[in-house]
């Protein structure tokens, strides 16, 4: 699971829809991949 808990600034169109993003597996996977990119 991603350790980043804040709303990512690179997806402003989902502002105010944080819970929706975490209910959507595809968006969650995008976040995890983005975190891995930042970590490497």
PDB file of N, CA and C in Angstrom:
ATOM      1  N   UNK A   1       0.847  -1.210   0.000  1.00  0.00           N
ATOM      2  CA  UNK A   1       0.000   0.000   0.000  1.00  0.00           C
ATOM      3  C   UNK A   1       0.879   1.256   0.000  1.00  0.00           C
ATOM      4  N   UNK A   2       0.430   2.255  -0.664  1.00  0.00           N
ATOM      5  CA  UNK A   2       1.210   3.477  -0.771  1.00  0.00           C
ATOM      6  C   UNK A   2       1.353   4.162   0.586  1.00  0.00           C
ATOM      7  N   UNK A   3       2.560   4.677   0.840  1.00  0.00           N
ATOM      8  CA  UNK A   3       2.765   5.379   2.108  1.00  0.00           C
ATOM      9  C   UNK A   3       2.374   6.846   2.019  1.00  0.00           C
ATOM     10  N   UNK A   4       2.080   7.308   0.797  1.00  0.00           N
ATOM     11  CA  UNK A   4       1.666   8.697   0.635  1.00  0.00           C
ATOM     12  C   UNK A   4       0.160   8.816   0.896  1.00  0.00           C
ATOM     13  N   UNK A   5      -0.207   9.657   1.846  1.00  0.00           N
ATOM     14  CA  UNK A   5      -1.612   9.766   2.253  1.00  0.00           C
ATOM     15  C   UNK A   5      -2.280  11.025   1.693  1.00  0.00           C
ATOM     16  N   UNK A   6      -1.500  11.957   1.199  1.00  0.00           N
ATOM     17  CA  UNK A   6      -2.083  13.228   0.740  1.00  0.00           C
ATOM     18  C   UNK A   6      -2.562  13.126  -0.691  1.00  0.00           C
ATOM     19  N   UNK A   7      -3.450  13.995  -1.064  1.00  0.00           N
ATOM     20  CA  UNK A   7      -3.957  14.045  -2.441  1.00  0.00           C
ATOM     21  C   UNK A   7      -2.821  14.463  -3.374  1.00  0.00           C
ATOM     22  N   UNK A   8      -2.528  13.699  -4.415  1.00  0.00           N
ATOM     23  CA  UNK A   8      -1.435  14.041  -5.333  1.00  0.00           C
ATOM     24  C   UNK A   8      -1.756  15.283  -6.157  1.00  0.00           C
ATOM     25  N   UNK A   9      -0.828  16.220  -6.216  1.00  0.00           N
ATOM     26  CA  UNK A   9      -1.072  17.467  -6.963  1.00  0.00           C
ATOM     27  C   UNK A   9      -1.108  17.266  -8.475  1.00  0.00           C
ATOM     28  N   UNK A  10      -0.624  16.111  -8.951  1.00  0.00           N
ATOM     29  CA  UNK A  10      -0.571  15.893 -10.396  1.00  0.00           C
ATOM     30  C   UNK A  10      -1.901  15.408 -10.942  1.00  0.00           C
ATOM     31  N   UNK A  11      -2.942  15.250 -10.071  1.00  0.00           N
ATOM     32  CA  UNK A  11      -4.255  14.823 -10.574  1.00  0.00           C
ATOM     33  C   UNK A  11      -5.336  15.754 -10.009  1.00  0.00           C
ATOM     34  N   UNK A  12      -5.309  17.024 -10.411  1.00  0.00           N
ATOM     35  CA  UNK A  12      -6.224  18.014  -9.818  1.00  0.00           C
ATOM     36  C   UNK A  12      -7.683  17.776 -10.177  1.00  0.00           C
ATOM     37  N   UNK A  13      -7.938  17.021 -11.242  1.00  0.00           N
ATOM     38  CA  UNK A  13      -9.327  16.794 -11.648  1.00  0.00           C
ATOM     39  C   UNK A  13     -10.067  15.914 -10.642  1.00  0.00           C
ATOM     40  N   UNK A  14      -9.306  15.248  -9.745  1.00  0.00           N
ATOM     41  CA  UNK A  14      -9.951  14.420  -8.723  1.00  0.00           C
ATOM     42  C   UNK A  14     -10.017  15.147  -7.381  1.00  0.00           C
ATOM     43  N   UNK A  15      -9.768  16.436  -7.383  1.00  0.00           N
ATOM     44  CA  UNK A  15      -9.841  17.205  -6.132  1.00  0.00           C
ATOM     45  C   UNK A  15     -11.225  17.062  -5.512  1.00  0.00           C
ATOM     46  N   UNK A  16     -11.253  16.721  -4.227  1.00  0.00           N
ATOM     47  CA  UNK A  16     -12.526  16.520  -3.548  1.00  0.00           C
ATOM     48  C   UNK A  16     -13.105  15.134  -3.750  1.00  0.00           C
ATOM     49  N   UNK A  17     -12.356  14.250  -4.417  1.00  0.00           N
ATOM     50  CA  UNK A  17     -12.856  12.894  -4.673  1.00  0.00           C
ATOM     51  C   UNK A  17     -11.842  11.861  -4.159  1.00  0.00           C
ATOM     52  N   UNK A  18     -11.179  12.179  -3.045  1.00  0.00           N
ATOM     53  CA  UNK A  18     -10.120  11.305  -2.521  1.00  0.00           C
ATOM     54  C   UNK A  18     -10.645   9.886  -2.290  1.00  0.00           C
ATOM     55  N   UNK A  19     -11.837   9.793  -1.662  1.00  0.00           N
ATOM     56  CA  UNK A  19     -12.377   8.465  -1.351  1.00  0.00           C
ATOM     57  C   UNK A  19     -12.660   7.685  -2.640  1.00  0.00           C
ATOM     58  N   UNK A  20     -13.104   8.388  -3.687  1.00  0.00           N
ATOM     59  CA  UNK A  20     -13.399   7.736  -4.959  1.00  0.00           C
ATOM     60  C   UNK A  20     -12.125   7.140  -5.552  1.00  0.00           C
ATOM     61  N   UNK A  21     -11.023   7.872  -5.431  1.00  0.00           N
ATOM     62  CA  UNK A  21      -9.775   7.387  -5.990  1.00  0.00           C
ATOM     63  C   UNK A  21      -9.343   6.077  -5.317  1.00  0.00           C
ATOM     64  N   UNK A  22      -9.540   5.996  -4.013  1.00  0.00           N
ATOM     65  CA  UNK A  22      -9.103   4.786  -3.311  1.00  0.00           C
ATOM     66  C   UNK A  22     -10.079   3.634  -3.492  1.00  0.00           C
ATOM     67  N   UNK A  23     -11.279   3.929  -3.971  1.00  0.00           N
ATOM     68  CA  UNK A  23     -12.217   2.852  -4.290  1.00  0.00           C
ATOM     69  C   UNK A  23     -11.965   2.303  -5.685  1.00  0.00           C
ATOM     70  N   UNK A  24     -11.214   3.034  -6.493  1.00  0.00           N
ATOM     71  CA  UNK A  24     -10.950   2.619  -7.875  1.00  0.00           C
ATOM     72  C   UNK A  24      -9.581   1.939  -7.964  1.00  0.00           C
ATOM     73  N   UNK A  25      -9.548   0.632  -8.216  1.00  0.00           N
ATOM     74  CA  UNK A  25      -8.279  -0.108  -8.224  1.00  0.00           C
ATOM     75  C   UNK A  25      -7.285   0.417  -9.260  1.00  0.00           C
ATOM     76  N   UNK A  26      -7.800   0.871 -10.401  1.00  0.00           N
ATOM     77  CA  UNK A  26      -6.899   1.364 -11.448  1.00  0.00           C
ATOM     78  C   UNK A  26      -6.180   2.636 -10.997  1.00  0.00           C
ATOM     79  N   UNK A  27      -6.934   3.550 -10.402  1.00  0.00           N
ATOM     80  CA  UNK A  27      -6.322   4.782  -9.922  1.00  0.00           C
ATOM     81  C   UNK A  27      -5.345   4.482  -8.792  1.00  0.00           C
ATOM     82  N   UNK A  28      -5.717   3.542  -7.930  1.00  0.00           N
ATOM     83  CA  UNK A  28      -4.836   3.167  -6.829  1.00  0.00           C
ATOM     84  C   UNK A  28      -3.534   2.585  -7.376  1.00  0.00           C
ATOM     85  N   UNK A  29      -3.632   1.745  -8.400  1.00  0.00           N
ATOM     86  CA  UNK A  29      -2.433   1.181  -9.019  1.00  0.00           C
ATOM     87  C   UNK A  29      -1.563   2.280  -9.627  1.00  0.00           C
ATOM     88  N   UNK A  30      -2.182   3.280 -10.231  1.00  0.00           N
ATOM     89  CA  UNK A  30      -1.418   4.395 -10.790  1.00  0.00           C
ATOM     90  C   UNK A  30      -0.633   5.097  -9.681  1.00  0.00           C
ATOM     91  N   UNK A  31      -1.276   5.301  -8.538  1.00  0.00           N
ATOM     92  CA  UNK A  31      -0.610   5.958  -7.422  1.00  0.00           C
ATOM     93  C   UNK A  31       0.564   5.127  -6.929  1.00  0.00           C
ATOM     94  N   UNK A  32       0.366   3.812  -6.837  1.00  0.00           N
ATOM     95  CA  UNK A  32       1.437   2.942  -6.348  1.00  0.00           C
ATOM     96  C   UNK A  32       2.621   2.980  -7.322  1.00  0.00           C
ATOM     97  N   UNK A  33       2.329   2.921  -8.616  1.00  0.00           N
ATOM     98  CA  UNK A  33       3.407   2.980  -9.603  1.00  0.00           C
ATOM     99  C   UNK A  33       4.127   4.323  -9.525  1.00  0.00           C
ATOM    100  N   UNK A  34       3.388   5.397  -9.322  1.00  0.00           N
ATOM    101  CA  UNK A  34       3.992   6.721  -9.207  1.00  0.00           C
ATOM    102  C   UNK A  34       4.913   6.781  -7.990  1.00  0.00           C
ATOM    103  N   UNK A  35       4.471   6.189  -6.878  1.00  0.00           N
ATOM    104  CA  UNK A  35       5.303   6.150  -5.672  1.00  0.00           C
ATOM    105  C   UNK A  35       6.585   5.369  -5.926  1.00  0.00           C
ATOM    106  N   UNK A  36       6.474   4.251  -6.625  1.00  0.00           N
ATOM    107  CA  UNK A  36       7.659   3.445  -6.909  1.00  0.00           C
ATOM    108  C   UNK A  36       8.631   4.215  -7.795  1.00  0.00           C
ATOM    109  N   UNK A  37       8.092   4.991  -8.741  1.00  0.00           N
ATOM    110  CA  UNK A  37       8.947   5.821  -9.584  1.00  0.00           C
ATOM    111  C   UNK A  37       9.701   6.845  -8.746  1.00  0.00           C
ATOM    112  N   UNK A  38       9.022   7.442  -7.774  1.00  0.00           N
ATOM    113  CA  UNK A  38       9.675   8.431  -6.925  1.00  0.00           C
ATOM    114  C   UNK A  38      10.729   7.777  -6.032  1.00  0.00           C
ATOM    115  N   UNK A  39      10.455   6.559  -5.584  1.00  0.00           N
ATOM    116  CA  UNK A  39      11.376   5.881  -4.666  1.00  0.00           C
ATOM    117  C   UNK A  39      12.645   5.434  -5.371  1.00  0.00           C
ATOM    118  N   UNK A  40      12.545   5.088  -6.652  1.00  0.00           N
ATOM    119  CA  UNK A  40      13.720   4.541  -7.355  1.00  0.00           C
ATOM    120  C   UNK A  40      14.613   5.645  -7.921  1.00  0.00           C
TER     121      UNK A  40
END
